[in-house]
Amino acid sequence: MFLNINNKLNITLCGMMGSGKSTIGKILANKIDYNFIDVDKMIENEAKKTIKTIFKEDGEVYFRDLEEKITINILELKETIVSLGGGAIINKKIRGSIKKNSYNIYLNVNIDILTKRLQNSKTRPLIYKKNLKKELVNLIGIREKFYRKADLIVKNEKNIIETTENIIEKIIN
């Protein structure tokens, strides 16, 4: 299978929390015989605590520093699908590494669908115990301009299998 990903080392999935990066990443990796790494899980493994706990005990700045270090190392890997943290894209160094090494796919999801998917989440510190829709609108406002620079933009609002097949159709030559 020849992938049409512009000679990039790996494929990154970016998008908001709840956009399906981890779920689609695992399926996609399996279908194209790539490895899969979820950056948020790597951060939790490195810190030996959940992201929610990192935010609570160490703060967002510490989390973002750890995210930068881990993400940039991961983006050197070959034949790997990388599920980025939702906010990783705001980091200039991470964006530079993505541009250099990765074929970046933005999983775009409508705000109302994101709100529905995330309404019961208790593990995401940026939205926990806050006005969910208002926070999502704010975060999208900050991140969208970076997400939109992806090599491929795919809607993920219905069926994850269809979304994955859509991605495969677009990246296989």
PDB file of C-alpha atoms in Angstrom:
ATOM      1  CA  MET A   1       0.000   0.000   0.000  1.00  0.00           C
ATOM      2  CA  PHE A   2       1.395   3.370  -0.999  1.00  0.00           C
ATOM      3  CA  LEU A   3       0.280   6.307   1.095  1.00  0.00           C
ATOM      4  CA  ASN A   4       0.037   9.703  -0.519  1.00  0.00           C
ATOM      5  CA  ILE A   5       1.201  11.696   2.511  1.00  0.00           C
ATOM      6  CA  ASN A   6       3.879  13.852   0.872  1.00  0.00           C
ATOM      7  CA  ASN A   7       6.853  11.796   2.117  1.00  0.00           C
ATOM      8  CA  LYS A   8       6.053  12.608   5.744  1.00  0.00           C
ATOM      9  CA  LEU A   9       7.249  10.337   8.565  1.00  0.00           C
ATOM     10  CA  ASN A  10       3.901   9.911  10.252  1.00  0.00           C
ATOM     11  CA  ILE A  11       0.255  10.985  10.363  1.00  0.00           C
ATOM     12  CA  THR A  12      -1.115  13.246  13.078  1.00  0.00           C
ATOM     13  CA  LEU A  13      -4.745  13.695  14.004  1.00  0.00           C
ATOM     14  CA  CYS A  14      -5.690  17.075  15.418  1.00  0.00           C
ATOM     15  CA  GLY A  15      -8.975  18.529  16.566  1.00  0.00           C
ATOM     16  CA  MET A  16     -10.963  19.358  19.634  1.00  0.00           C
ATOM     17  CA  MET A  17     -11.444  17.045  22.577  1.00  0.00           C
ATOM     18  CA  GLY A  18     -14.271  14.709  21.628  1.00  0.00           C
ATOM     19  CA  SER A  19     -13.496  14.898  17.911  1.00  0.00           C
ATOM     20  CA  GLY A  20     -12.524  11.212  17.744  1.00  0.00           C
ATOM     21  CA  LYS A  21      -8.744  11.452  17.395  1.00  0.00           C
ATOM     22  CA  SER A  22      -7.949   8.446  19.594  1.00  0.00           C
ATOM     23  CA  THR A  23     -10.757   6.233  18.334  1.00  0.00           C
ATOM     24  CA  ILE A  24     -10.141   6.943  14.655  1.00  0.00           C
ATOM     25  CA  GLY A  25      -6.373   6.850  15.179  1.00  0.00           C
ATOM     26  CA  LYS A  26      -6.514   3.274  16.494  1.00  0.00           C
ATOM     27  CA  ILE A  27      -8.753   2.101  13.642  1.00  0.00           C
ATOM     28  CA  LEU A  28      -6.699   3.907  11.003  1.00  0.00           C
ATOM     29  CA  ALA A  29      -3.406   2.535  12.356  1.00  0.00           C
ATOM     30  CA  ASN A  30      -4.808  -0.978  12.263  1.00  0.00           C
ATOM     31  CA  LYS A  31      -6.095  -0.580   8.681  1.00  0.00           C
ATOM     32  CA  ILE A  32      -2.859   0.830   7.223  1.00  0.00           C
ATOM     33  CA  ASP A  33      -0.501  -1.176   9.456  1.00  0.00           C
ATOM     34  CA  TYR A  34       0.959   1.800  11.330  1.00  0.00           C
ATOM     35  CA  ASN A  35       1.703   2.097  15.031  1.00  0.00           C
ATOM     36  CA  PHE A  36      -0.622   4.241  17.150  1.00  0.00           C
ATOM     37  CA  ILE A  37       0.286   6.680  19.911  1.00  0.00           C
ATOM     38  CA  ASP A  38      -2.092   8.806  21.940  1.00  0.00           C
ATOM     39  CA  VAL A  39      -0.066  11.778  23.224  1.00  0.00           C
ATOM     40  CA  ASP A  40      -2.403  12.348  26.175  1.00  0.00           C
ATOM     41  CA  LYS A  41      -1.845   8.737  27.312  1.00  0.00           C
ATOM     42  CA  MET A  42       1.921   9.178  26.924  1.00  0.00           C
ATOM     43  CA  ILE A  43       1.772  12.317  29.093  1.00  0.00           C
ATOM     44  CA  GLU A  44      -0.185  10.426  31.756  1.00  0.00           C
ATOM     45  CA  ASN A  45       2.332   7.555  31.660  1.00  0.00           C
ATOM     46  CA  GLU A  46       5.286   9.942  31.948  1.00  0.00           C
ATOM     47  CA  ALA A  47       3.735  11.944  34.794  1.00  0.00           C
ATOM     48  CA  LYS A  48       2.260   8.834  36.443  1.00  0.00           C
ATOM     49  CA  LYS A  49      -1.024  10.690  36.923  1.00  0.00           C
ATOM     50  CA  THR A  50      -4.085  11.706  34.940  1.00  0.00           C
ATOM     51  CA  ILE A  51      -4.225  14.911  32.942  1.00  0.00           C
ATOM     52  CA  LYS A  52      -6.935  16.150  35.289  1.00  0.00           C
ATOM     53  CA  THR A  53      -4.573  15.577  38.247  1.00  0.00           C
ATOM     54  CA  ILE A  54      -1.655  17.208  36.417  1.00  0.00           C
ATOM     55  CA  PHE A  55      -3.772  20.337  35.865  1.00  0.00           C
ATOM     56  CA  LYS A  56      -4.938  20.323  39.489  1.00  0.00           C
ATOM     57  CA  GLU A  57      -1.561  19.665  41.142  1.00  0.00           C
ATOM     58  CA  ASP A  58       0.966  21.125  38.698  1.00  0.00           C
ATOM     59  CA  GLY A  59      -1.013  23.557  36.537  1.00  0.00           C
ATOM     60  CA  GLU A  60      -1.614  24.001  32.838  1.00  0.00           C
ATOM     61  CA  VAL A  61       1.835  25.524  32.162  1.00  0.00           C
ATOM     62  CA  TYR A  62       3.546  22.383  33.490  1.00  0.00           C
ATOM     63  CA  PHE A  63       1.183  20.227  31.430  1.00  0.00           C
ATOM     64  CA  ARG A  64       1.880  22.218  28.226  1.00  0.00           C
ATOM     65  CA  ASP A  65       5.665  21.962  28.778  1.00  0.00           C
ATOM     66  CA  LEU A  66       5.401  18.202  29.221  1.00  0.00           C
ATOM     67  CA  GLU A  67       3.096  17.989  26.203  1.00  0.00           C
ATOM     68  CA  GLU A  68       5.631  19.873  24.062  1.00  0.00           C
ATOM     69  CA  LYS A  69       8.549  17.659  25.058  1.00  0.00           C
ATOM     70  CA  ILE A  70       6.675  14.389  24.580  1.00  0.00           C
ATOM     71  CA  THR A  71       4.898  15.419  21.359  1.00  0.00           C
ATOM     72  CA  ILE A  72       8.036  16.637  19.619  1.00  0.00           C
ATOM     73  CA  ASN A  73       9.820  13.359  20.459  1.00  0.00           C
ATOM     74  CA  ILE A  74       6.886  11.290  19.200  1.00  0.00           C
ATOM     75  CA  LEU A  75       6.726  13.263  15.945  1.00  0.00           C
ATOM     76  CA  GLU A  76      10.170  11.907  15.024  1.00  0.00           C
ATOM     77  CA  LEU A  77       8.724   8.389  14.743  1.00  0.00           C
ATOM     78  CA  LYS A  78       7.983   6.762  11.398  1.00  0.00           C
ATOM     79  CA  GLU A  79       4.833   4.944  10.293  1.00  0.00           C
ATOM     80  CA  THR A  80       2.885   6.060  13.324  1.00  0.00           C
ATOM     81  CA  ILE A  81      -0.561   7.566  13.730  1.00  0.00           C
ATOM     82  CA  VAL A  82      -0.311  10.214  16.443  1.00  0.00           C
ATOM     83  CA  SER A  83      -3.399  11.428  18.290  1.00  0.00           C
ATOM     84  CA  LEU A  84      -2.431  14.924  19.403  1.00  0.00           C
ATOM     85  CA  GLY A  85      -3.826  16.608  22.477  1.00  0.00           C
ATOM     86  CA  GLY A  86      -6.625  19.001  21.530  1.00  0.00           C
ATOM     87  CA  GLY A  87      -4.591  22.058  22.504  1.00  0.00           C
ATOM     88  CA  ALA A  88      -1.184  20.895  21.227  1.00  0.00           C
ATOM     89  CA  ILE A  89      -1.725  22.821  18.000  1.00  0.00           C
ATOM     90  CA  ILE A  90      -1.441  26.185  19.779  1.00  0.00           C
ATOM     91  CA  ASN A  91       2.242  25.453  20.528  1.00  0.00           C
ATOM     92  CA  LYS A  92       4.499  26.934  17.838  1.00  0.00           C
ATOM     93  CA  LYS A  93       7.249  24.311  18.279  1.00  0.00           C
ATOM     94  CA  ILE A  94       4.738  21.476  18.004  1.00  0.00           C
ATOM     95  CA  ARG A  95       3.211  23.071  14.888  1.00  0.00           C
ATOM     96  CA  GLY A  96       6.698  23.316  13.364  1.00  0.00           C
ATOM     97  CA  SER A  97       7.388  19.659  14.071  1.00  0.00           C
ATOM     98  CA  ILE A  98       3.997  18.660  12.645  1.00  0.00           C
ATOM     99  CA  LYS A  99       4.676  20.639   9.470  1.00  0.00           C
ATOM    100  CA  LYS A 100       8.132  19.084   9.078  1.00  0.00           C
ATOM    101  CA  ASN A 101       7.370  15.461   9.941  1.00  0.00           C
ATOM    102  CA  SER A 102       3.649  14.780   9.705  1.00  0.00           C
ATOM    103  CA  TYR A 103       0.746  14.539   7.369  1.00  0.00           C
ATOM    104  CA  ASN A 104      -1.786  16.335   9.563  1.00  0.00           C
ATOM    105  CA  ILE A 105      -5.501  15.497   9.504  1.00  0.00           C
ATOM    106  CA  TYR A 106      -8.028  17.757  11.235  1.00  0.00           C
ATOM    107  CA  LEU A 107     -11.096  15.945  12.534  1.00  0.00           C
ATOM    108  CA  ASN A 108     -13.718  18.668  12.342  1.00  0.00           C
ATOM    109  CA  VAL A 109     -16.860  18.305  14.432  1.00  0.00           C
ATOM    110  CA  ASN A 110     -19.775  20.718  14.809  1.00  0.00           C
ATOM    111  CA  ILE A 111     -19.967  22.466  18.197  1.00  0.00           C
ATOM    112  CA  ASP A 112     -23.392  21.010  19.024  1.00  0.00           C
ATOM    113  CA  ILE A 113     -22.139  17.469  18.408  1.00  0.00           C
ATOM    114  CA  LEU A 114     -19.003  18.130  20.493  1.00  0.00           C
ATOM    115  CA  THR A 115     -21.177  19.483  23.295  1.00  0.00           C
ATOM    116  CA  LYS A 116     -23.327  16.350  23.226  1.00  0.00           C
ATOM    117  CA  ARG A 117     -20.275  14.039  23.171  1.00  0.00           C
ATOM    118  CA  LEU A 118     -18.598  15.852  26.068  1.00  0.00           C
ATOM    119  CA  GLN A 119     -21.577  16.676  28.275  1.00  0.00           C
ATOM    120  CA  ASN A 120     -20.807  13.940  30.817  1.00  0.00           C
ATOM    121  CA  SER A 121     -17.012  14.182  30.753  1.00  0.00           C
ATOM    122  CA  LYS A 122     -15.383  14.478  34.147  1.00  0.00           C
ATOM    123  CA  THR A 123     -11.786  13.906  33.005  1.00  0.00           C
ATOM    124  CA  ARG A 124     -11.168  16.997  30.865  1.00  0.00           C
ATOM    125  CA  PRO A 125      -9.901  19.858  33.042  1.00  0.00           C
ATOM    126  CA  LEU A 126     -10.547  22.662  30.546  1.00  0.00           C
ATOM    127  CA  ILE A 127     -14.305  21.982  30.560  1.00  0.00           C
ATOM    128  CA  TYR A 128     -14.943  20.300  33.910  1.00  0.00           C
ATOM    129  CA  LYS A 129     -17.516  22.145  36.019  1.00  0.00           C
ATOM    130  CA  LYS A 130     -17.747  24.963  33.465  1.00  0.00           C
ATOM    131  CA  ASN A 131     -20.313  26.140  30.963  1.00  0.00           C
ATOM    132  CA  LEU A 132     -19.469  23.474  28.388  1.00  0.00           C
ATOM    133  CA  LYS A 133     -20.693  25.147  25.214  1.00  0.00           C
ATOM    134  CA  LYS A 134     -19.179  28.504  26.182  1.00  0.00           C
ATOM    135  CA  GLU A 135     -15.793  26.885  26.903  1.00  0.00           C
ATOM    136  CA  LEU A 136     -15.866  24.937  23.644  1.00  0.00           C
ATOM    137  CA  VAL A 137     -16.692  28.083  21.659  1.00  0.00           C
ATOM    138  CA  ASN A 138     -13.779  29.844  23.361  1.00  0.00           C
ATOM    139  CA  LEU A 139     -11.312  27.001  22.734  1.00  0.00           C
ATOM    140  CA  ILE A 140     -12.390  26.581  19.109  1.00  0.00           C
ATOM    141  CA  GLY A 141     -11.980  30.334  18.639  1.00  0.00           C
ATOM    142  CA  ILE A 142      -8.346  30.070  19.721  1.00  0.00           C
ATOM    143  CA  ARG A 143      -7.464  26.816  17.945  1.00  0.00           C
ATOM    144  CA  GLU A 144      -9.492  26.743  14.717  1.00  0.00           C
ATOM    145  CA  LYS A 145      -7.060  28.858  12.665  1.00  0.00           C
ATOM    146  CA  PHE A 146      -4.323  26.313  13.401  1.00  0.00           C
ATOM    147  CA  TYR A 147      -6.531  23.257  12.850  1.00  0.00           C
ATOM    148  CA  ARG A 148      -7.570  24.625   9.445  1.00  0.00           C
ATOM    149  CA  LYS A 149      -3.935  24.543   8.230  1.00  0.00           C
ATOM    150  CA  ALA A 150      -4.002  20.725   8.260  1.00  0.00           C
ATOM    151  CA  ASP A 151      -3.143  18.788   5.116  1.00  0.00           C
ATOM    152  CA  LEU A 152      -6.593  17.188   5.166  1.00  0.00           C
ATOM    153  CA  ILE A 153      -9.809  18.303   6.864  1.00  0.00           C
ATOM    154  CA  VAL A 154     -12.396  15.593   7.500  1.00  0.00           C
ATOM    155  CA  LYS A 155     -15.799  15.852   9.145  1.00  0.00           C
ATOM    156  CA  ASN A 156     -16.322  13.314  11.926  1.00  0.00           C
ATOM    157  CA  GLU A 157     -19.907  13.772  12.927  1.00  0.00           C
ATOM    158  CA  LYS A 158     -21.608  10.477  12.144  1.00  0.00           C
ATOM    159  CA  ASN A 159     -19.955   7.089  11.792  1.00  0.00           C
ATOM    160  CA  ILE A 160     -16.301   6.608  12.773  1.00  0.00           C
ATOM    161  CA  ILE A 161     -15.874   3.698  10.364  1.00  0.00           C
ATOM    162  CA  GLU A 162     -17.099   5.869   7.477  1.00  0.00           C
ATOM    163  CA  THR A 163     -14.820   8.703   8.600  1.00  0.00           C
ATOM    164  CA  THR A 164     -11.853   6.315   8.721  1.00  0.00           C
ATOM    165  CA  GLU A 165     -12.676   4.910   5.268  1.00  0.00           C
ATOM    166  CA  ASN A 166     -12.949   8.498   3.967  1.00  0.00           C
ATOM    167  CA  ILE A 167      -9.455   9.249   5.296  1.00  0.00           C
ATOM    168  CA  ILE A 168      -8.041   6.067   3.778  1.00  0.00           C
ATOM    169  CA  GLU A 169      -9.565   6.909   0.374  1.00  0.00           C
ATOM    170  CA  LYS A 170      -7.862  10.296   0.484  1.00  0.00           C
ATOM    171  CA  ILE A 171      -4.396   9.126   1.592  1.00  0.00           C
ATOM    172  CA  ILE A 172      -3.944   5.946  -0.438  1.00  0.00           C
ATOM    173  CA  ASN A 173      -2.556   6.561  -3.878  1.00  0.00           C
TER     174      ASN A 173
END
